[in-house]
Coordinates of C-alpha atoms and ligand atoms in Angstrom, one line a residue:
M1 CA 54.7 72.0 105.4
A2 CA 54.2 75.6 104.2
T3 CA 54.5 76.5 100.6
T4 CA 54.2 79.7 98.8
T5 CA 52.0 80.0 95.7
V6 CA 53.0 82.4 93.0
V7 CA 50.1 84.2 91.5
L8 CA 50.6 86.0 88.3
A9 CA 48.2 88.5 86.7
T10 CA 48.1 86.9 83.3
A11 CA 46.0 86.6 80.2
F12 CA 47.7 83.2 79.6
P13 CA 47.0 80.2 81.8
V14 CA 49.8 79.3 84.2
V15 CA 50.6 75.7 83.7
G16 CA 52.3 73.5 86.2
R17 CA 53.7 73.9 89.7
L18 CA 56.6 75.6 91.2
P19 CA 59.8 73.6 91.2
T20 CA 61.2 71.1 93.6
V21 CA 64.1 72.8 95.2
R22 CA 66.9 70.9 96.8
S23 CA 68.8 73.3 98.8
D24 CA 70.0 76.8 99.4
S25 CA 73.2 76.3 97.4
A26 CA 74.9 79.5 98.7
A27 CA 74.9 77.9 102.1
L28 CA 76.2 74.5 101.1
P29 CA 79.5 73.5 102.5
P30 CA 82.3 72.4 100.2
G31 CA 83.4 68.8 100.2
N32 CA 83.0 65.7 98.1
G33 CA 81.9 62.7 100.0
S34 CA 81.6 59.4 98.3
I35 CA 79.9 58.3 95.1
P36 CA 76.6 56.5 95.4
Q37 CA 76.9 52.7 95.4
Y38 CA 76.0 50.9 92.3
K39 CA 73.0 48.6 91.9
G40 CA 70.8 49.3 94.8
Q41 CA 73.4 49.9 97.4
P42 CA 72.7 52.8 99.7
I43 CA 73.5 56.3 98.6
S44 CA 76.1 57.5 101.1
R45 CA 76.6 61.2 100.3
R46 CA 74.0 63.0 102.5
R47 CA 73.5 66.6 103.4
E48 CA 71.0 68.6 105.4
V49 CA 68.8 71.0 103.7
L50 CA 70.4 74.2 104.7
G51 CA 69.6 77.9 104.6
S52 CA 66.2 79.5 104.5
L53 CA 64.3 76.8 102.7
R54 CA 61.9 74.8 104.8
A55 CA 63.3 71.6 106.2
G56 CA 62.3 68.2 104.9
V57 CA 62.4 69.0 101.2
A58 CA 61.9 65.8 99.2
V59 CA 62.8 65.4 95.6
D60 CA 59.7 63.8 94.3
K61 CA 57.1 66.1 95.8
I62 CA 56.6 69.7 95.4
V63 CA 57.0 70.7 99.0
A64 CA 59.1 73.8 99.0
V65 CA 59.0 76.8 96.8
P66 CA 60.8 80.1 96.8
S67 CA 58.8 83.0 97.9
R68 CA 58.8 86.3 96.0
T69 CA 60.1 88.1 99.1
G70 CA 63.4 86.4 98.7
E71 CA 63.1 84.2 101.8
G72 CA 63.5 81.1 99.6
K73 CA 66.9 81.7 97.9
L74 CA 67.4 80.2 94.5
G75 CA 70.9 81.2 93.3
A76 CA 72.3 80.2 89.9
W77 CA 73.7 77.1 91.4
T78 CA 70.6 75.9 93.2
S79 CA 69.4 72.5 92.0
I80 CA 65.8 72.7 90.8
R81 CA 63.5 70.0 89.4
Q82 CA 60.8 71.5 87.3
E83 CA 58.4 69.2 85.6
R84 CA 56.6 72.0 83.9
W85 CA 55.9 75.7 84.4
E86 CA 54.4 78.1 81.9
G87 CA 52.9 81.5 82.2
E88 CA 53.0 85.1 81.0
L89 CA 55.5 87.4 82.6
E90 CA 55.0 91.1 83.4
V91 CA 57.3 93.2 81.3
E92 CA 59.1 96.3 82.5
G93 CA 60.2 98.4 79.5
E94 CA 59.4 97.6 75.9
I95 CA 59.9 94.5 73.9
P96 CA 60.3 95.4 70.3
L97 CA 57.3 94.4 68.2
W98 CA 59.5 92.8 65.6
L99 CA 60.8 90.3 68.1
R100 CA 58.5 87.3 67.4
G101 CA 59.7 83.9 68.3
T102 CA 61.0 81.7 71.1
Y103 CA 64.4 81.9 72.7
L104 CA 65.3 78.4 74.2
R105 CA 68.0 78.0 76.8
N106 CA 69.3 74.6 77.9
G107 CA 71.6 73.7 80.8
P108 CA 72.2 71.4 83.7
G109 CA 69.8 72.7 86.4
L110 CA 69.1 69.6 88.5
W111 CA 72.2 68.7 90.4
H112 CA 71.0 66.1 92.8
I113 CA 69.3 62.8 93.1
D114 CA 67.5 62.6 96.5
D115 CA 70.3 63.5 99.0
Y116 CA 73.1 62.8 96.6
E117 CA 74.6 66.0 95.2
F118 CA 76.5 66.2 91.9
R119 CA 79.9 67.9 92.0
H120 CA 80.3 69.6 88.7
L121 CA 78.3 72.2 86.8
F122 CA 78.2 69.9 83.7
D123 CA 76.8 66.9 85.6
G124 CA 73.2 68.2 86.2
Y125 CA 70.2 66.9 84.4
A126 CA 69.1 69.0 81.5
T127 CA 66.6 71.8 82.1
V128 CA 65.2 73.9 79.3
A129 CA 63.7 77.4 79.7
R130 CA 61.9 79.3 77.1
L131 CA 61.0 82.9 76.4
S132 CA 58.4 83.4 73.8
F133 CA 58.0 86.9 72.5
D134 CA 55.0 88.1 70.5
E135 CA 53.5 91.5 70.1
G136 CA 55.5 92.9 73.0
R137 CA 54.4 90.2 75.4
L138 CA 56.4 87.5 76.9
V139 CA 55.5 83.9 78.0
F140 CA 58.0 81.9 80.1
G141 CA 58.2 78.1 80.3
H142 CA 60.5 75.8 82.1
R143 CA 60.8 72.0 82.0
Q144 CA 63.2 69.0 82.5
V145 CA 64.4 67.2 79.4
E146 CA 63.4 63.6 79.9
S147 CA 66.5 61.7 79.0
E148 CA 66.9 58.0 79.9
A149 CA 69.6 59.1 82.4
Y150 CA 67.1 61.5 84.1
K151 CA 64.2 59.1 84.1
A152 CA 66.4 56.2 85.4
A153 CA 67.7 58.4 88.2
L154 CA 64.2 59.5 89.1
S155 CA 62.8 56.0 89.3
S156 CA 65.7 54.2 90.9
R157 CA 66.8 57.2 93.0
R158 CA 70.4 56.7 92.1
L159 CA 72.9 57.5 89.4
C160 CA 72.6 55.0 86.6
Y161 CA 74.7 56.4 83.8
R162 CA 78.2 58.0 83.4
E163 CA 77.8 61.8 83.5
F164 CA 80.5 64.3 82.9
S165 CA 82.3 63.8 86.2
E166 CA 80.2 61.2 88.0
A167 CA 79.9 57.5 87.3
P168 CA 78.0 54.8 89.1
K169 CA 80.4 53.0 91.3
P170 CA 80.7 49.3 90.6
A171 CA 79.9 47.2 93.7
S172 CA 82.3 44.4 92.8
F173 CA 85.2 43.5 90.5
L174 CA 82.7 41.6 88.3
A175 CA 80.5 44.6 88.1
Y176 CA 83.6 46.7 87.1
V177 CA 84.3 44.3 84.2
G178 CA 80.7 44.7 83.2
E179 CA 81.1 48.5 83.4
L180 CA 84.1 48.4 81.1
A181 CA 82.1 46.5 78.5
S182 CA 79.2 48.9 78.7
L183 CA 81.5 51.9 78.5
L184 CA 83.1 50.5 75.3
S185 CA 79.6 49.8 73.8
G186 CA 78.4 53.2 74.9
A187 CA 75.6 51.6 76.9
S188 CA 76.7 53.2 80.2
L189 CA 77.2 56.7 78.8
T190 CA 74.7 59.4 79.6
D191 CA 72.2 60.8 77.2
N192 CA 71.6 63.8 79.5
A193 CA 71.4 66.4 76.8
N194 CA 72.3 69.4 79.0
T195 CA 74.7 71.5 77.0
G196 CA 72.9 73.3 74.3
V197 CA 69.9 73.3 72.0
V198 CA 69.7 73.8 68.2
R199 CA 67.0 74.5 65.7
L200 CA 67.7 72.4 62.6
G201 CA 66.9 73.9 59.2
D202 CA 63.8 71.7 59.0
G203 CA 62.4 73.2 62.2
R204 CA 63.2 70.3 64.6
V205 CA 64.6 71.3 67.9
V206 CA 67.3 69.1 69.4
C207 CA 69.0 69.3 72.8
L208 CA 72.6 68.1 72.8
T209 CA 75.6 67.1 74.9
E210 CA 78.9 65.6 74.0
T211 CA 77.6 62.0 73.8
T212 CA 76.0 61.2 70.5
K213 CA 73.2 59.4 72.2
G214 CA 72.4 62.5 74.2
S215 CA 70.7 64.1 71.2
I216 CA 67.1 64.6 72.2
E217 CA 64.3 66.3 70.3
I218 CA 62.0 68.6 72.2
D219 CA 58.8 70.5 71.3
P220 CA 59.8 74.2 71.4
E221 CA 56.3 75.2 72.4
T222 CA 55.5 72.8 75.2
L223 CA 59.2 71.9 75.9
E224 CA 57.9 68.3 76.0
T225 CA 60.5 65.6 75.2
V226 CA 59.6 64.2 71.8
G227 CA 62.3 61.4 71.9
R228 CA 65.8 60.5 71.0
F229 CA 67.1 62.0 67.8
E230 CA 68.4 58.9 66.0
Y231 CA 71.1 59.3 63.4
S232 CA 70.1 57.0 60.5
D233 CA 73.7 56.5 59.2
S234 CA 76.1 53.8 60.2
L235 CA 78.9 56.2 61.3
G236 CA 78.7 55.2 64.9
G237 CA 80.9 57.3 67.2
L238 CA 80.1 57.6 70.8
I239 CA 80.9 61.3 71.1
H240 CA 80.7 64.4 69.1
S241 CA 81.2 68.2 69.5
A242 CA 78.5 69.7 71.7
H243 CA 78.3 72.6 69.4
P244 CA 77.5 71.6 65.8
I245 CA 77.3 74.5 63.3
V246 CA 73.8 74.7 62.2
T247 CA 72.4 76.6 59.2
E248 CA 69.1 76.5 57.3
T249 CA 70.6 73.9 55.0
E250 CA 72.8 71.7 57.1
M251 CA 74.4 70.8 60.4
V252 CA 78.2 70.2 60.5
T253 CA 79.9 68.5 63.4
L254 CA 83.1 66.7 64.5
L255 CA 83.3 63.1 65.7
P256 CA 86.5 62.5 67.7
D257 CA 88.0 59.1 67.1
L258 CA 89.5 57.8 70.4
V259 CA 90.9 54.7 68.8
R260 CA 92.9 56.1 65.9
A261 CA 93.4 59.6 67.2
G262 CA 91.6 61.9 64.8
Y263 CA 88.4 63.7 63.9
T264 CA 85.8 62.9 61.3
V265 CA 84.0 66.0 60.0
V266 CA 80.4 65.2 59.1
R267 CA 77.5 67.0 57.6
M268 CA 73.8 66.3 57.9
E269 CA 71.4 67.9 55.4
A270 CA 68.3 69.6 56.8
G271 CA 65.3 67.3 56.7
T272 CA 67.4 64.2 57.1
N273 CA 68.9 62.2 60.0
E274 CA 71.9 61.0 58.0
R275 CA 75.3 62.3 58.7
R276 CA 77.8 62.0 55.7
V277 CA 81.5 62.2 56.0
V278 CA 83.1 65.4 54.7
G279 CA 86.7 64.3 55.6
R280 CA 89.0 63.1 58.2
V281 CA 91.7 64.9 60.2
E282 CA 94.6 62.8 61.7
C283 CA 95.8 64.1 65.0
R284 CA 99.4 65.3 65.1
G285 CA 99.9 64.9 68.8
G286 CA 98.9 61.8 70.8
P287 CA 98.0 59.4 72.1
A288 CA 94.4 60.6 72.0
P289 CA 92.6 63.4 70.2
G290 CA 92.4 66.7 71.9
W291 CA 89.1 67.5 73.7
V292 CA 86.7 69.3 71.3
H293 CA 83.7 71.0 72.8
S294 CA 83.3 73.3 69.8
F295 CA 84.9 74.3 66.5
A296 CA 84.5 76.9 63.8
V297 CA 83.7 77.3 60.1
T298 CA 84.5 79.9 57.4
E299 CA 82.7 80.1 54.1
H300 CA 84.9 77.4 52.5
Y301 CA 86.6 75.7 55.4
V302 CA 86.1 73.8 58.7
V303 CA 88.5 74.8 61.4
V304 CA 89.4 71.7 63.6
P305 CA 91.2 72.5 66.8
E306 CA 93.5 69.9 68.4
M307 CA 94.1 71.0 72.0
S308 CA 96.8 69.4 74.1
L309 CA 94.1 68.7 76.7
R310 CA 93.3 65.3 75.4
Y311 CA 90.7 62.6 76.1
C312 CA 92.3 60.0 78.4
A313 CA 91.3 56.3 78.3
Q314 CA 92.3 55.7 82.0
N315 CA 90.3 58.6 83.2
L316 CA 87.3 57.6 81.1
L317 CA 87.3 54.3 83.0
R318 CA 87.6 55.8 86.5
A319 CA 84.5 56.1 88.7
E320 CA 86.1 58.9 90.8
P321 CA 86.7 62.2 89.0
T322 CA 90.3 63.4 88.5
P323 CA 91.1 67.2 88.5
L324 CA 90.8 67.1 84.7
Y325 CA 87.9 64.7 84.6
K326 CA 87.9 62.5 81.5
F327 CA 90.9 64.4 80.1
E328 CA 94.6 64.8 80.6
S329 CA 96.9 67.7 79.9
R330 CA 99.8 66.8 77.5
P331 CA 101.5 70.1 76.6
E332 CA 104.5 68.1 75.2
S333 CA 102.2 66.6 72.6
G334 CA 101.7 70.0 71.0
S335 CA 98.6 72.0 70.0
Y336 CA 97.4 72.2 66.4
V337 CA 94.8 73.7 64.2
H338 CA 93.7 71.9 61.1
V339 CA 91.8 73.5 58.2
M340 CA 89.6 71.3 56.0
C341 CA 88.1 72.3 52.7
K342 CA 84.3 71.8 53.0
A343 CA 83.9 70.9 49.3
S344 CA 86.7 68.4 49.0
G345 CA 87.3 67.2 52.5
N346 CA 91.0 67.8 52.0
V347 CA 93.1 69.2 54.9
V348 CA 94.5 72.3 53.4
A349 CA 96.5 73.5 56.4
S350 CA 97.7 71.8 59.6
V351 CA 99.7 74.1 61.8
E352 CA 101.2 73.9 65.3
V353 CA 100.0 76.7 67.5
P354 CA 100.8 77.9 71.0
N355 CA 99.2 75.9 73.8
F356 CA 95.5 76.9 74.2
V357 CA 92.4 75.9 76.2
T358 CA 89.0 76.8 74.9
F359 CA 85.4 75.6 75.3
H360 CA 83.9 77.9 72.7
F361 CA 84.9 79.2 69.3
I362 CA 83.3 82.5 68.5
N363 CA 83.6 82.7 64.8
A364 CA 86.1 82.4 61.9
Y365 CA 86.7 83.9 58.5
E366 CA 89.0 84.0 55.6
E367 CA 91.7 86.6 55.1
T368 CA 92.3 87.6 51.5
D369 CA 95.0 89.6 49.7
K370 CA 94.5 92.5 47.3
E371 CA 93.8 90.0 44.5
G372 CA 91.1 88.3 46.5
R373 CA 93.2 85.2 47.1
I374 CA 92.6 83.5 50.5
T375 CA 95.9 83.7 52.4
A376 CA 94.9 82.7 55.9
V377 CA 92.0 81.7 58.2
I378 CA 91.3 83.8 61.3
A379 CA 89.5 81.9 64.1
D380 CA 88.5 83.5 67.4
C381 CA 87.7 81.7 70.6
C382 CA 87.1 82.3 74.3
E383 CA 90.7 81.2 75.4
H384 CA 91.7 80.5 78.9
N385 CA 95.4 81.4 78.5
G386 CA 96.3 77.7 78.0
D387 CA 95.3 77.0 81.6
T388 CA 93.1 73.9 82.2
T389 CA 92.2 74.9 85.8
I390 CA 89.0 76.5 84.5
L391 CA 87.5 73.0 84.2
D392 CA 87.9 72.3 87.9
K393 CA 86.8 75.8 88.8
L394 CA 83.4 74.9 87.5
R395 CA 82.9 72.5 90.4
L396 CA 79.6 73.4 92.2
D397 CA 81.2 73.7 95.6
N398 CA 83.6 76.4 94.2
L399 CA 80.8 78.2 92.4
R400 CA 78.6 78.1 95.6
T401 CA 81.1 79.1 98.2
S402 CA 83.8 81.4 96.7
T403 CA 81.4 84.1 95.4
D404 CA 83.4 86.9 97.0
Q405 CA 86.8 85.6 96.0
D406 CA 88.7 86.5 92.8
V407 CA 89.2 82.9 91.7
L408 CA 88.0 83.0 88.1
P409 CA 91.1 82.3 86.0
D410 CA 92.0 85.0 83.4
A411 CA 90.7 84.5 79.9
R412 CA 90.8 86.4 76.6
V413 CA 89.5 86.5 73.1
G414 CA 92.1 84.2 71.5
R415 CA 92.6 85.0 67.8
F416 CA 94.3 82.3 65.7
R417 CA 95.9 83.2 62.3
I418 CA 96.4 80.0 60.3
P419 CA 98.3 80.7 57.1
L420 CA 97.3 78.7 54.1
D421 CA 100.7 78.9 52.4
G422 CA 102.1 75.7 53.9
S423 CA 103.8 77.4 56.8
P424 CA 104.2 75.0 59.7
K425 CA 103.1 77.4 62.5
G426 CA 100.0 79.4 63.2
E427 CA 99.8 82.4 65.5
L428 CA 97.7 83.0 68.6
G429 CA 97.2 86.3 70.4
A430 CA 94.5 88.4 72.1
A431 CA 92.0 90.0 69.7
L432 CA 91.6 92.9 72.2
D433 CA 93.1 93.9 75.6
P434 CA 91.5 91.4 78.1
N435 CA 91.2 94.3 80.6
E436 CA 88.4 95.6 78.4
H437 CA 86.3 92.7 79.7
G438 CA 87.8 92.1 83.1
K439 CA 89.9 89.2 81.9
G440 CA 86.9 86.9 82.0
M441 CA 85.7 85.5 78.7
D442 CA 83.2 82.8 77.8
M443 CA 79.7 82.0 76.6
C444 CA 79.7 83.9 73.3
S445 CA 77.3 84.6 70.5
I446 CA 77.4 86.6 67.2
N447 CA 74.9 87.8 64.6
P448 CA 74.3 84.4 62.8
A449 CA 74.3 86.2 59.4
Y450 CA 78.0 86.7 60.0
L451 CA 78.8 83.1 60.6
G452 CA 82.1 82.2 58.8
K453 CA 82.4 85.8 57.6
K454 CA 84.5 88.8 58.6
Y455 CA 82.7 90.2 61.5
R456 CA 83.0 93.0 64.0
Y457 CA 80.8 92.3 67.1
A458 CA 80.6 89.4 69.5
Y459 CA 78.6 89.1 72.8
A460 CA 79.9 87.1 75.7
C461 CA 80.2 87.0 79.5
G462 CA 83.1 88.8 81.0
A463 CA 84.2 89.6 84.5
E464 CA 83.8 92.4 87.1
R465 CA 86.3 91.3 89.7
P466 CA 86.5 89.9 92.3
C467 CA 84.4 87.0 91.0
N468 CA 84.4 83.2 90.8
F469 CA 82.4 83.0 87.5
P470 CA 81.9 85.3 84.6
N471 CA 79.4 87.9 85.9
T472 CA 79.1 90.6 83.2
L473 CA 77.5 90.8 79.7
T474 CA 80.0 92.2 77.3
K475 CA 79.7 93.5 73.8
L476 CA 83.0 93.2 72.0
D477 CA 84.0 95.5 69.2
L478 CA 86.8 93.5 67.5
V479 CA 87.6 96.4 65.1
E480 CA 87.8 99.2 67.6
K481 CA 89.1 96.7 70.2
K482 CA 86.7 98.0 72.9
A483 CA 84.1 96.4 75.1
K484 CA 80.8 97.7 76.6
N485 CA 79.9 95.9 79.8
W486 CA 76.6 95.3 81.6
Y487 CA 77.0 94.5 85.3
H488 CA 74.7 94.2 88.3
E489 CA 76.3 93.4 91.7
G490 CA 75.9 89.7 92.6
A491 CA 74.1 88.8 89.4
V492 CA 75.0 85.8 87.3
P493 CA 74.0 86.4 83.7
S494 CA 73.7 83.5 81.2
E495 CA 75.1 83.6 77.7
P496 CA 74.1 86.8 75.9
F497 CA 72.2 85.6 72.8
F498 CA 71.9 87.9 69.8
V499 CA 68.8 88.0 67.7
A500 CA 68.9 90.2 64.6
R501 CA 66.1 92.5 63.6
P502 CA 64.5 91.2 60.4
G503 CA 65.7 93.4 57.5
A504 CA 68.6 94.8 59.5
T505 CA 71.6 96.0 57.6
E506 CA 73.9 96.8 60.5
E507 CA 75.6 93.9 62.2
D508 CA 74.5 94.9 65.7
D509 CA 71.0 95.9 64.8
G510 CA 69.0 93.5 67.1
V511 CA 68.6 92.5 70.7
V512 CA 70.6 90.5 73.1
I513 CA 68.7 88.1 75.4
S514 CA 70.1 86.8 78.7
M515 CA 68.6 85.2 81.8
I516 CA 69.9 86.7 85.1
S517 CA 70.2 84.9 88.4
E518 CA 70.2 87.5 91.1
K519 CA 72.0 87.6 94.4
N520 CA 68.7 87.6 96.4
G521 CA 67.7 84.3 94.8
E522 CA 65.3 85.8 92.2
G523 CA 65.8 86.2 88.5
Y524 CA 64.7 87.9 85.4
A525 CA 64.9 87.8 81.6
L526 CA 66.9 90.7 80.3
L527 CA 66.8 92.4 76.9
L528 CA 69.6 94.7 75.8
D529 CA 69.7 96.7 72.6
G530 CA 72.3 95.1 70.4
S531 CA 73.7 98.4 69.3
S532 CA 73.7 100.6 72.4
F533 CA 74.0 97.6 74.8
E534 CA 71.5 99.5 77.0
E535 CA 68.6 97.7 78.8
I536 CA 65.3 97.8 76.9
A537 CA 63.2 95.4 78.9
R538 CA 63.2 93.0 81.7
A539 CA 60.7 90.5 83.1
K540 CA 60.9 88.9 86.5
F541 CA 60.7 85.1 86.7
P542 CA 58.2 83.5 89.2
Y543 CA 61.3 81.9 90.8
G544 CA 65.0 82.1 90.4
L545 CA 66.3 79.8 87.7
P546 CA 69.4 77.6 87.9
Y547 CA 72.2 78.7 85.6
G548 CA 71.9 77.6 82.0
L549 CA 74.4 77.2 79.2
H550 CA 73.4 77.7 75.6
G551 CA 70.4 78.9 73.6
A552 CA 68.8 78.9 70.2
W553 CA 66.2 81.1 68.5
V554 CA 63.1 79.7 66.9
P555 CA 61.4 82.3 64.8
K556 CA 57.6 82.5 65.0
K557 CA 55.9 80.7 62.1
L558 CA 54.1 83.4 60.1
Ligands
LIG1 C1 77.5 70.3 79.9 C2 78.7 70.3 79.0 O1 79.1 71.3 78.6 C3 79.5 69.1 78.8 C4 79.0 67.8 79.0 C5 79.9 66.8 78.7 C6 79.6 65.5 78.9 C7 78.4 65.0 79.5 C8 80.7 64.6 78.6 C9 80.6 63.3 78.8 C10 81.6 62.3 78.5 C11 81.4 61.0 79.0 C12 80.2 60.7 79.8 C13 82.3 59.9 78.7 C14 83.1 60.1 77.4 C15 83.8 61.4 77.4 C16 82.8 62.6 77.6 C17 82.4 63.0 76.2 C18 83.7 63.7 78.1
LIG2 C1 80.5 78.3 81.7 C2 81.7 77.9 81.1 C3 82.9 78.6 81.3 C4 83.1 79.7 82.1 C5 84.4 80.3 82.2 O1 84.7 81.4 82.4 C6 81.8 76.9 80.2 C7 80.7 76.2 79.7 C8 81.0 75.2 78.9 C9 79.9 74.4 78.3 O2 79.1 74.8 77.6
FE2_3 FE1 79.3 74.9 75.4

């Protein structure tokens, strides 16, 4: 079998081999097929290797690689297994000399086990990419996160744990009863830490997902899996928000309580593994808590969203995915936002708000009157106009096949105003005209120095239509209510990540990093100037990377 070797002119050694590639995703037909059988039964969902990759690709051997001429296509949605790749990239343009440190990006990049294809973007096994910047040079690394779920799939060649939409199918009723027990104990839940990555105040780097056990420490330099991040407290809780708020001193997160619908707000001091309870929010709607992927904080408060898209016990138990996966839409139960005082743990406001759907909060801050009294909390999020269909639009067959159709549902910067005067209702509107960003809106970042404070700029992915996925990088000016957009035909950019210039006094003084998957199957790291939003540098990857979700910045130790 022919393979292509990528040779890079580099002062750094290139470590590792090119990835194992499953298929040319762009050419994959839609369709579901059946779930693999549990406990050694045959895997029944099979597909041919399609497109321009060489036939006979096997998962466990490096037998096919993309060529640099584009004959091996690696779109954003191509499943890739990469045990380790590391090497210096050639840079076009200029990387600012002050940019010293490592950008890490995590995401689900391996969407198959042998011939069995995962269905949903969120199912794939975690894949971390790194860009290390120093003295204007750039080193790239790429590696799988070695979760138990990933290792078990690799060795037994089948799905072994419950992923976001996939679950091993019990072979018999008895096995089903066993499954129920292991779901309740958490034993069957995945630890596939594929959503994001955070650098704790003490320097440890942890990959995360929504299951608590899916907290996995990695080495930011080698990307090696260090081991499971164990919480030393006895708070338990099988799930948590995938997006804790992390500062130099602490990490704050939410633990949804599926039994007594509510959320526990917890804080973990840097340097410890012990979460302590800040307070508890009782849900106002029922019967289960609303799904919480992320939340927001201000200087004094934690903003706890309660969406009417709620966790659903029946759907949690199902092996086959439903259109809303583990959730159900209950608009009649109402939507709420709760505000908890960080110092006392008291809930100081709990308001009903219009129906909303969000994955990602952008930021929040306190509104004050002329006397400096706090009158309200303002919280911004990437809001999908209350429409839950975005969740199903992130199915891989949709992402792979409807690239030229305008099927991305509209979204906006949803701005909540939560009064602190005891009023029963909060407001929700668009922070700027959604046409400014093509009515696509997700995957946001801000200057971290403005966390919880009044802020002006956010960076996110917007849309240039027609599209089936956010395909622009957009800089949002929330004061002027304008957006500047970066777009390249056919490209899929990942979350724009803002890194401030040390010593900067302007909010947008810094760079924005994104990884781009190109239409021709290649890809590159892109650096935009935070202020002008113009390109300042790019560096081509040795092969196109699968799409990734969220990132973190690890400053170079000086
Ligand atoms: C990748 C991403 O953004 C979200 C991943 C979410 C996951 C893996 C959720 C998993 C879950 C289960 C396996 C069962 C319990 C519910 C839930 C937390 C949704
Ligand atoms: C990629 C995404 C939504 C895109 C919609 O426009 C959501 C990702 C969620 C998990 O991190
Ligand atoms: Fe997320």
